[in-house]
Every structure is written in structure tokens, then in C-alpha cells.
Amino acid sequence: SSGINAEYGVSRARVSTLDPTTQPRRGPTTTGPPPALYCGEFTGPPKLMDTFLDPSGWGHGFATLNGFSLGRYWPEVGPQITLYTPGVHFNINQTNTLCLLEIDKAPQDSVVSFVQKPKLDRTLHSNFDF
């Protein structure tokens, strides 16, 4: 089922592939290989808190929360892995919608996480000796 396990601090959201022409809000609908729009609904946190979206395992693309752009992600390249997610963009104890426009590849389980601390400093040159 789609949603977030509401253990705020570290939460996981499962998103399903959506057909961008019909934009259903619930249940899985496949559009084939990327690019594809993945969205999931979850109940918001019990209080306002800033967090970070961790798209580790995904290719690269763009993320939105309740229609607010969180930015672009590319965790394998960086420089940052996580995206800052302001607490004011969560619907407290109500339904929230997280969408990822995936350009490259999606993980088999289609899961992303919200984490308390950012993951920074990922660069293309992290495997090279200077």
C-alpha cells in the first residue's frame, strides 16, 4: 500500500507510478519506463517539523510535496543527496501528497525516506585521489 510509516524523524513513503494525463491520486497505475510520475499519499506529522527527503536508490528527477517544489535530486551524483523539506509544507495530521518526476530509474520498491539530518557532500569526484 502507498503511504508513509509515520515514525517522523525517519519516515518512508511508497510512491506508485501515475499516468500524467489522468493524474489519479490513489492506487498504482503504470506508465512504462521512465520518465514517469510517481506519487504517494500519507498522513502528515503530528506537529510542524523541518525534515529532509532522501531519494537514495532513485535515479534523478524532481520532487514536490503538496504542490510545493522541493527541488531536483540526483543522489548518485550530488552534491547533496537529501532535499530540505520545510515543515510548513506538511499538512499536519492530514493527507499529504509526495510526487517524484523520475527521469532515469526508480527503485523496485518505490520508497523514499524523510530523515532528520541532511546527507551532503556527494560529488562526482568522491572516488578520485587528488
mmCIF file of N, CA, C and O in Angstrom, residues 40-107:
data_model
loop_
_atom_site.group_PDB
_atom_site.id
_atom_site.type_symbol
_atom_site.label_atom_id
_atom_site.label_comp_id
_atom_site.label_asym_id
_atom_site.label_seq_id
_atom_site.Cartn_x
_atom_site.Cartn_y
_atom_site.Cartn_z
ATOM 1 N N GLY A 40 2.541 9.413 -3.989
ATOM 2 C CA GLY A 40 2.016 8.642 -2.876
ATOM 3 C C GLY A 40 1.386 9.576 -1.868
ATOM 4 O O GLY A 40 1.792 10.731 -1.732
ATOM 5 N N GLU A 41 0.375 9.078 -1.171
ATOM 6 C CA GLU A 41 -0.287 9.856 -0.131
ATOM 7 C C GLU A 41 0.055 9.277 1.232
ATOM 8 O O GLU A 41 0.213 8.059 1.370
ATOM 9 N N PHE A 42 0.160 10.144 2.215
ATOM 10 C CA PHE A 42 0.459 9.721 3.586
ATOM 11 C C PHE A 42 -0.116 10.743 4.546
ATOM 12 O O PHE A 42 -0.370 11.883 4.171
ATOM 13 N N THR A 43 -0.331 10.324 5.775
ATOM 14 C CA THR A 43 -0.814 11.231 6.818
ATOM 15 C C THR A 43 0.360 12.011 7.370
ATOM 16 O O THR A 43 1.409 11.440 7.669
ATOM 17 N N GLY A 44 0.180 13.315 7.474
ATOM 18 C CA GLY A 44 1.250 14.201 7.907
ATOM 19 C C GLY A 44 1.649 14.003 9.354
ATOM 20 O O GLY A 44 0.971 13.324 10.128
ATOM 21 N N PRO A 45 2.760 14.625 9.724
ATOM 22 C CA PRO A 45 3.265 14.511 11.096
ATOM 23 C C PRO A 45 2.316 15.178 12.089
ATOM 24 O O PRO A 45 1.506 16.023 11.708
ATOM 25 N N PRO A 46 2.433 14.831 13.378
ATOM 26 C CA PRO A 46 1.556 15.415 14.393
ATOM 27 C C PRO A 46 1.890 16.868 14.738
ATOM 28 O O PRO A 46 1.099 17.552 15.365
ATOM 29 N N LYS A 47 3.084 17.341 14.332
ATOM 30 C CA LYS A 47 3.466 18.730 14.594
ATOM 31 C C LYS A 47 4.377 19.211 13.468
ATOM 32 O O LYS A 47 4.934 18.408 12.726
ATOM 33 N N LEU A 48 4.511 20.541 13.360
ATOM 34 C CA LEU A 48 5.392 21.103 12.347
ATOM 35 C C LEU A 48 6.833 20.762 12.662
ATOM 36 O O LEU A 48 7.290 20.933 13.791
ATOM 37 N N MET A 49 7.539 20.252 11.653
ATOM 38 C CA MET A 49 8.961 19.997 11.814
ATOM 39 C C MET A 49 9.621 19.968 10.447
ATOM 40 O O MET A 49 9.064 19.444 9.492
ATOM 41 N N ASP A 50 10.795 20.577 10.355
ATOM 42 C CA ASP A 50 11.562 20.535 9.128
ATOM 43 C C ASP A 50 12.225 19.169 9.029
ATOM 44 O O ASP A 50 12.600 18.568 10.043
ATOM 45 N N THR A 51 12.367 18.684 7.823
ATOM 46 C CA THR A 51 12.974 17.378 7.602
ATOM 47 C C THR A 51 13.665 17.392 6.244
ATOM 48 O O THR A 51 13.750 18.438 5.593
ATOM 49 N N PHE A 52 14.173 16.249 5.816
ATOM 50 C CA PHE A 52 14.881 16.146 4.545
ATOM 51 C C PHE A 52 14.374 14.914 3.802
ATOM 52 O O PHE A 52 14.280 13.834 4.378
ATOM 53 N N LEU A 53 14.065 15.091 2.513
ATOM 54 C CA LEU A 53 13.650 13.978 1.674
ATOM 55 C C LEU A 53 14.908 13.271 1.184
ATOM 56 O O LEU A 53 15.800 13.896 0.614
ATOM 57 N N ASP A 54 14.982 11.960 1.420
ATOM 58 C CA ASP A 54 16.132 11.163 0.986
ATOM 59 C C ASP A 54 15.706 10.243 -0.155
ATOM 60 O O ASP A 54 15.070 9.219 0.072
ATOM 61 N N PRO A 55 16.071 10.573 -1.406
ATOM 62 C CA PRO A 55 15.704 9.749 -2.546
ATOM 63 C C PRO A 55 16.779 8.719 -2.917
ATOM 64 O O PRO A 55 16.884 8.326 -4.085
ATOM 65 N N SER A 56 17.558 8.269 -1.952
ATOM 66 C CA SER A 56 18.606 7.280 -2.242
ATOM 67 C C SER A 56 18.011 6.075 -2.951
ATOM 68 O O SER A 56 16.942 5.593 -2.592
ATOM 69 N N GLY A 57 18.692 5.610 -3.987
ATOM 70 C CA GLY A 57 18.222 4.472 -4.763
ATOM 71 C C GLY A 57 17.465 4.873 -6.015
ATOM 72 O O GLY A 57 17.236 4.060 -6.898
ATOM 73 N N TRP A 58 17.053 6.129 -6.091
ATOM 74 C CA TRP A 58 16.365 6.641 -7.271
ATOM 75 C C TRP A 58 17.406 7.180 -8.247
ATOM 76 O O TRP A 58 18.558 7.408 -7.878
ATOM 77 N N GLY A 59 17.009 7.410 -9.480
ATOM 78 C CA GLY A 59 17.911 7.958 -10.492
ATOM 79 C C GLY A 59 18.068 9.454 -10.295
ATOM 80 O O GLY A 59 18.784 9.899 -9.399
ATOM 81 N N HIS A 60 17.380 10.240 -11.110
ATOM 82 C CA HIS A 60 17.349 11.681 -10.901
ATOM 83 C C HIS A 60 16.044 12.238 -11.443
ATOM 84 O O HIS A 60 15.416 11.653 -12.322
ATOM 85 N N GLY A 61 15.626 13.355 -10.831
ATOM 86 C CA GLY A 61 14.357 13.948 -11.218
ATOM 87 C C GLY A 61 14.004 15.118 -10.326
ATOM 88 O O GLY A 61 14.880 15.769 -9.767
ATOM 89 N N PHE A 62 12.700 15.348 -10.174
ATOM 90 C CA PHE A 62 12.178 16.484 -9.416
ATOM 91 C C PHE A 62 11.165 15.982 -8.388
ATOM 92 O O PHE A 62 10.418 15.043 -8.659
ATOM 93 N N ALA A 63 11.129 16.636 -7.211
ATOM 94 C CA ALA A 63 10.215 16.227 -6.141
ATOM 95 C C ALA A 63 9.315 17.388 -5.729
ATOM 96 O O ALA A 63 9.762 18.538 -5.672
ATOM 97 N N THR A 64 8.049 17.058 -5.428
ATOM 98 C CA THR A 64 7.118 18.046 -4.882
ATOM 99 C C THR A 64 6.396 17.444 -3.678
ATOM 100 O O THR A 64 6.188 16.234 -3.608
ATOM 101 N N LEU A 65 6.039 18.303 -2.740
ATOM 102 C CA LEU A 65 5.236 17.913 -1.585
ATOM 103 C C LEU A 65 4.041 18.846 -1.544
ATOM 104 O O LEU A 65 4.210 20.074 -1.409
ATOM 105 N N ASN A 66 2.840 18.292 -1.704
ATOM 106 C CA ASN A 66 1.600 19.083 -1.695
ATOM 107 C C ASN A 66 1.662 20.252 -2.677
ATOM 108 O O ASN A 66 1.211 21.359 -2.385
ATOM 109 N N GLY A 67 2.254 20.009 -3.840
ATOM 110 C CA GLY A 67 2.341 21.028 -4.875
ATOM 111 C C GLY A 67 3.493 22.001 -4.730
ATOM 112 O O GLY A 67 3.718 22.836 -5.593
ATOM 113 N N PHE A 68 4.257 21.910 -3.643
ATOM 114 C CA PHE A 68 5.415 22.767 -3.423
ATOM 115 C C PHE A 68 6.651 22.062 -3.947
ATOM 116 O O PHE A 68 6.925 20.916 -3.570
ATOM 117 N N SER A 69 7.421 22.729 -4.787
ATOM 118 C CA SER A 69 8.628 22.128 -5.348
ATOM 119 C C SER A 69 9.718 22.025 -4.286
ATOM 120 O O SER A 69 10.112 23.028 -3.684
ATOM 121 N N LEU A 70 10.200 20.805 -4.057
ATOM 122 C CA LEU A 70 11.318 20.590 -3.142
ATOM 123 C C LEU A 70 12.644 20.715 -3.879
ATOM 124 O O LEU A 70 13.684 20.897 -3.263
ATOM 125 N N GLY A 71 12.609 20.572 -5.195
ATOM 126 C CA GLY A 71 13.826 20.715 -5.991
ATOM 127 C C GLY A 71 14.136 19.470 -6.784
ATOM 128 O O GLY A 71 13.354 18.525 -6.841
ATOM 129 N N ARG A 72 15.318 19.468 -7.373
ATOM 130 C CA ARG A 72 15.737 18.320 -8.160
ATOM 131 C C ARG A 72 16.664 17.448 -7.330
ATOM 132 O O ARG A 72 17.366 17.933 -6.449
ATOM 133 N N TYR A 73 16.656 16.171 -7.620
ATOM 134 C CA TYR A 73 17.513 15.227 -6.902
ATOM 135 C C TYR A 73 18.300 14.403 -7.907
ATOM 136 O O TYR A 73 17.869 14.167 -9.028
ATOM 137 N N TRP A 74 19.478 13.988 -7.476
ATOM 138 C CA TRP A 74 20.339 13.094 -8.246
ATOM 139 C C TRP A 74 21.318 12.503 -7.240
ATOM 140 O O TRP A 74 22.483 12.878 -7.174
ATOM 141 N N PRO A 75 20.843 11.585 -6.398
ATOM 142 C CA PRO A 75 21.639 11.116 -5.266
ATOM 143 C C PRO A 75 22.960 10.445 -5.634
ATOM 144 O O PRO A 75 23.899 10.478 -4.846
ATOM 145 N N GLU A 76 23.061 9.871 -6.817
ATOM 146 C CA GLU A 76 24.324 9.218 -7.199
ATOM 147 C C GLU A 76 25.399 10.222 -7.582
ATOM 148 O O GLU A 76 26.571 9.896 -7.600
ATOM 149 N N VAL A 77 24.996 11.449 -7.902
ATOM 150 C CA VAL A 77 25.948 12.447 -8.367
ATOM 151 C C VAL A 77 26.141 13.557 -7.339
ATOM 152 O O VAL A 77 27.246 13.991 -7.090
ATOM 153 N N GLY A 78 25.077 14.046 -6.735
ATOM 154 C CA GLY A 78 25.168 15.099 -5.733
ATOM 155 C C GLY A 78 25.149 16.482 -6.353
ATOM 156 O O GLY A 78 24.707 16.643 -7.473
ATOM 157 N N PRO A 79 25.599 17.537 -5.665
ATOM 158 C CA PRO A 79 26.437 17.436 -4.477
ATOM 159 C C PRO A 79 25.691 17.034 -3.212
ATOM 160 O O PRO A 79 26.247 16.394 -2.338
ATOM 161 N N GLN A 80 24.430 17.395 -3.068
ATOM 162 C CA GLN A 80 23.676 16.934 -1.909
ATOM 163 C C GLN A 80 22.857 15.714 -2.305
ATOM 164 O O GLN A 80 22.554 15.524 -3.468
ATOM 165 N N ILE A 81 22.535 14.889 -1.325
ATOM 166 C CA ILE A 81 21.693 13.720 -1.569
ATOM 167 C C ILE A 81 20.259 14.036 -1.170
ATOM 168 O O ILE A 81 19.324 13.746 -1.906
ATOM 169 N N THR A 82 20.072 14.645 -0.013
ATOM 170 C CA THR A 82 18.728 14.931 0.503
ATOM 171 C C THR A 82 18.244 16.305 0.052
ATOM 172 O O THR A 82 19.031 17.174 -0.307
ATOM 173 N N LEU A 83 16.925 16.485 0.092
ATOM 174 C CA LEU A 83 16.306 17.766 -0.224
ATOM 175 C C LEU A 83 15.636 18.319 1.032
ATOM 176 O O LEU A 83 14.860 17.613 1.689
ATOM 177 N N TYR A 84 15.940 19.564 1.362
ATOM 178 C CA TYR A 84 15.321 20.209 2.516
ATOM 179 C C TYR A 84 13.817 20.270 2.319
ATOM 180 O O TYR A 84 13.322 20.653 1.255
ATOM 181 N N THR A 85 13.079 19.872 3.341
ATOM 182 C CA THR A 85 11.619 19.866 3.293
ATOM 183 C C THR A 85 11.091 20.678 4.474
ATOM 184 O O THR A 85 11.064 20.190 5.603
ATOM 185 N N PRO A 86 10.690 21.932 4.235
ATOM 186 C CA PRO A 86 10.198 22.774 5.328
ATOM 187 C C PRO A 86 8.928 22.200 5.950
ATOM 188 O O PRO A 86 8.021 21.756 5.242
ATOM 189 N N GLY A 87 8.859 22.236 7.258
ATOM 190 C CA GLY A 87 7.702 21.714 7.982
ATOM 191 C C GLY A 87 6.397 22.382 7.607
ATOM 192 O O GLY A 87 5.341 21.753 7.654
ATOM 193 N N VAL A 88 6.462 23.648 7.201
ATOM 194 C CA VAL A 88 5.231 24.377 6.868
ATOM 195 C C VAL A 88 4.530 23.819 5.634
ATOM 196 O O VAL A 88 3.367 24.139 5.392
ATOM 197 N N HIS A 89 5.197 22.979 4.863
ATOM 198 C CA HIS A 89 4.583 22.413 3.660
ATOM 199 C C HIS A 89 3.905 21.067 3.913
ATOM 200 O O HIS A 89 3.313 20.494 2.999
ATOM 201 N N PHE A 90 3.989 20.555 5.137
ATOM 202 C CA PHE A 90 3.255 19.346 5.512
ATOM 203 C C PHE A 90 1.859 19.732 5.985
ATOM 204 O O PHE A 90 1.682 20.766 6.634
ATOM 205 N N ASN A 91 0.888 18.918 5.683
ATOM 206 C CA ASN A 91 -0.456 19.067 6.245
ATOM 207 C C ASN A 91 -0.482 18.258 7.538
ATOM 208 O O ASN A 91 -0.411 17.032 7.502
ATOM 209 N N ILE A 92 -0.558 18.947 8.666
ATOM 210 C CA ILE A 92 -0.477 18.304 9.971
ATOM 211 C C ILE A 92 -1.680 17.383 10.186
ATOM 212 O O ILE A 92 -2.822 17.807 10.071
ATOM 213 N N ASN A 93 -1.407 16.111 10.491
ATOM 214 C CA ASN A 93 -2.426 15.085 10.741
ATOM 215 C C ASN A 93 -3.468 14.983 9.623
ATOM 216 O O ASN A 93 -4.608 14.591 9.871
ATOM 217 N N GLN A 94 -3.102 15.350 8.422
ATOM 218 C CA GLN A 94 -3.985 15.270 7.261
ATOM 219 C C GLN A 94 -3.226 14.621 6.111
ATOM 220 O O GLN A 94 -2.029 14.365 6.208
ATOM 221 N N THR A 95 -3.931 14.390 5.013
ATOM 222 C CA THR A 95 -3.319 13.761 3.848
ATOM 223 C C THR A 95 -2.317 14.689 3.183
ATOM 224 O O THR A 95 -2.573 15.870 2.991
ATOM 225 N N ASN A 96 -1.151 14.140 2.860
ATOM 226 C CA ASN A 96 -0.093 14.828 2.124
ATOM 227 C C ASN A 96 0.177 14.028 0.857
ATOM 228 O O ASN A 96 0.049 12.808 0.850
ATOM 229 N N THR A 97 0.588 14.713 -0.201
ATOM 230 C CA THR A 97 0.917 14.044 -1.448
ATOM 231 C C THR A 97 2.352 14.369 -1.837
ATOM 232 O O THR A 97 2.718 15.538 -1.983
ATOM 233 N N LEU A 98 3.156 13.331 -1.974
ATOM 234 C CA LEU A 98 4.537 13.454 -2.415
ATOM 235 C C LEU A 98 4.612 12.927 -3.841
ATOM 236 O O LEU A 98 4.121 11.832 -4.118
ATOM 237 N N CYS A 99 5.177 13.713 -4.749
ATOM 238 C CA CYS A 99 5.333 13.277 -6.144
ATOM 239 C C CYS A 99 6.785 13.404 -6.575
ATOM 240 O O CYS A 99 7.463 14.368 -6.216
ATOM 241 N N LEU A 100 7.240 12.418 -7.320
ATOM 242 C CA LEU A 100 8.575 12.426 -7.912
ATOM 243 C C LEU A 100 8.424 12.262 -9.420
ATOM 244 O O LEU A 100 7.800 11.304 -9.873
ATOM 245 N N LEU A 101 8.973 13.186 -10.170
ATOM 246 C CA LEU A 101 9.065 13.033 -11.613
ATOM 247 C C LEU A 101 10.429 12.414 -11.872
ATOM 248 O O LEU A 101 11.450 13.094 -11.815
ATOM 249 N N GLU A 102 10.446 11.112 -12.088
ATOM 250 C CA GLU A 102 11.696 10.358 -12.251
ATOM 251 C C GLU A 102 12.092 10.336 -13.719
ATOM 252 O O GLU A 102 11.324 9.908 -14.571
ATOM 253 N N ILE A 103 13.295 10.792 -14.003
ATOM 254 C CA ILE A 103 13.800 10.892 -15.366
ATOM 255 C C ILE A 103 14.557 9.635 -15.779
ATOM 256 O O ILE A 103 14.545 9.243 -16.938
ATOM 257 N N ASP A 104 15.210 8.984 -14.835
ATOM 258 C CA ASP A 104 16.158 7.918 -15.153
ATOM 259 C C ASP A 104 15.677 6.533 -14.743
ATOM 260 O O ASP A 104 15.386 5.691 -15.577
ATOM 261 N N LYS A 105 15.611 6.273 -13.426
ATOM 262 C CA LYS A 105 15.249 4.947 -12.937
ATOM 263 C C LYS A 105 14.614 5.058 -11.557
ATOM 264 O O LYS A 105 14.954 5.929 -10.776
ATOM 265 N N ALA A 106 13.697 4.166 -11.280
ATOM 266 C CA ALA A 106 13.071 4.113 -9.954
ATOM 267 C C ALA A 106 13.449 2.793 -9.313
ATOM 268 O O ALA A 106 13.595 1.784 -9.998
ATOM 269 N N PRO A 107 13.617 2.775 -7.985
ATOM 270 C CA PRO A 107 13.922 1.505 -7.331
ATOM 271 C C PRO A 107 12.728 0.563 -7.395
ATOM 272 O O PRO A 107 11.585 0.991 -7.549
#
